[in-house]
Amino acid sequence: GTDMVPIVGGVSESGEILYIPRVSHSGATATGKAHPSHRVAYISYGGKEIRYRSYEVLTLSQWLWLNDFHLKTRTFFITSHFTYSIQYN
């Protein structure tokens, strides 16, 4: 199987690593910041920060290397998916 590695989305003021969550809000998909020590994900909506206890986290699924022999360059692309679900009670 493929190991799912959460993609770091930032760092909090206290130095905690934040991740990239996805939630469904008001009929739309929204992303924000997942704050592990708070046990919630936050999204910005209508000028407010909304908390979610259930969300998915963006994870690294694979790295793709593309060789361009004409330009003599090698480039890598990362493909990622929201594949890791979190539910806090």
CSV table of C-alpha atoms in Angstrom, one decimal:
chain,number,residue,atom,x,y,z
A,1,GLY,CA,0.0,0.0,0.0
A,2,THR,CA,0.9,3.6,-0.3
A,3,ASP,CA,2.0,5.4,2.9
A,4,MET,CA,0.0,8.6,3.4
A,5,VAL,CA,2.1,11.5,4.6
A,6,PRO,CA,0.2,14.6,5.7
A,7,ILE,CA,1.4,17.8,3.9
A,8,VAL,CA,2.5,20.6,6.3
A,9,GLY,CA,0.5,23.7,5.7
A,10,GLY,CA,2.2,26.0,8.1
A,11,VAL,CA,3.3,26.6,11.7
A,12,SER,CA,1.3,28.2,14.5
A,13,GLU,CA,2.6,31.1,16.6
A,14,SER,CA,3.6,28.6,19.3
A,15,GLY,CA,5.6,26.5,16.7
A,16,GLU,CA,3.1,23.7,16.2
A,17,ILE,CA,2.9,22.2,12.8
A,18,LEU,CA,-0.4,22.8,11.0
A,19,TYR,CA,-1.9,20.7,8.2
A,20,ILE,CA,-4.3,21.3,5.3
A,21,PRO,CA,-7.9,20.1,6.0
A,22,ARG,CA,-10.9,19.8,3.7
A,23,VAL,CA,-14.5,20.1,5.0
A,24,SER,CA,-17.9,20.5,3.4
A,25,HIS,CA,-19.5,23.9,4.5
A,26,SER,CA,-22.8,25.4,3.2
A,27,GLY,CA,-22.8,23.0,0.2
A,28,ALA,CA,-19.2,23.8,-0.8
A,29,THR,CA,-15.8,22.3,-0.2
A,30,ALA,CA,-13.5,24.5,1.9
A,31,THR,CA,-9.9,24.2,3.1
A,32,GLY,CA,-8.3,25.8,6.1
A,33,LYS,CA,-5.8,24.9,8.8
A,34,ALA,CA,-5.9,21.7,11.0
A,35,HIS,CA,-4.6,22.5,14.4
A,36,PRO,CA,-3.8,19.0,16.1
A,37,SER,CA,-3.5,20.3,19.7
A,38,HIS,CA,-6.9,22.0,19.4
A,39,ARG,CA,-8.4,18.8,17.9
A,40,VAL,CA,-10.2,20.8,15.3
A,41,ALA,CA,-9.8,22.2,11.8
A,42,TYR,CA,-10.6,25.9,11.1
A,43,ILE,CA,-11.9,27.4,8.0
A,44,SER,CA,-12.6,31.1,7.2
A,45,TYR,CA,-16.1,31.8,6.2
A,46,GLY,CA,-18.1,35.1,6.2
A,47,GLY,CA,-15.3,36.9,8.1
A,48,LYS,CA,-15.3,34.3,10.9
A,49,GLU,CA,-13.2,31.3,11.8
A,50,ILE,CA,-15.4,28.2,11.9
A,51,ARG,CA,-14.4,25.0,13.7
A,52,TYR,CA,-14.8,21.4,12.5
A,53,ARG,CA,-14.2,18.3,14.5
A,54,SER,CA,-14.5,16.1,11.5
A,55,TYR,CA,-12.3,16.7,8.4
A,56,GLU,CA,-9.9,15.2,5.9
A,57,VAL,CA,-6.2,16.0,5.7
A,58,LEU,CA,-4.3,16.6,2.4
A,59,THR,CA,-1.7,13.9,2.1
A,60,LEU,CA,1.2,13.2,-0.2
A,61,SER,CA,0.4,10.2,-2.4
A,62,GLN,CA,3.3,10.0,-4.9
A,63,TRP,CA,6.2,11.9,-6.5
A,64,LEU,CA,6.4,11.9,-10.3
A,65,TRP,CA,9.7,12.7,-12.1
A,66,LEU,CA,9.6,14.0,-15.6
A,67,ASN,CA,12.7,14.2,-17.7
A,68,ASP,CA,12.9,16.8,-20.5
A,69,PHE,CA,15.8,15.7,-22.6
A,70,HIS,CA,15.3,18.6,-25.0
A,71,LEU,CA,15.9,21.2,-22.3
A,72,LYS,CA,18.2,18.8,-20.3
A,73,THR,CA,16.1,19.4,-17.1
A,74,ARG,CA,14.6,17.1,-14.6
A,75,THR,CA,11.4,18.2,-12.8
A,76,PHE,CA,9.4,16.6,-10.1
A,77,PHE,CA,5.7,17.0,-9.4
A,78,ILE,CA,3.9,15.9,-6.3
A,79,THR,CA,0.4,14.5,-6.6
A,80,SER,CA,-1.7,14.7,-3.5
A,81,HIS,CA,-5.1,13.8,-2.3
A,82,PHE,CA,-7.4,14.4,0.7
A,83,THR,CA,-7.2,10.8,1.9
A,84,TYR,CA,-6.9,10.8,5.7
A,85,SER,CA,-10.1,11.4,7.6
A,86,ILE,CA,-10.1,12.6,11.2
A,87,GLN,CA,-13.1,12.6,13.6
A,88,TYR,CA,-13.0,14.0,17.1
A,89,ASN,CA,-15.8,13.4,19.6
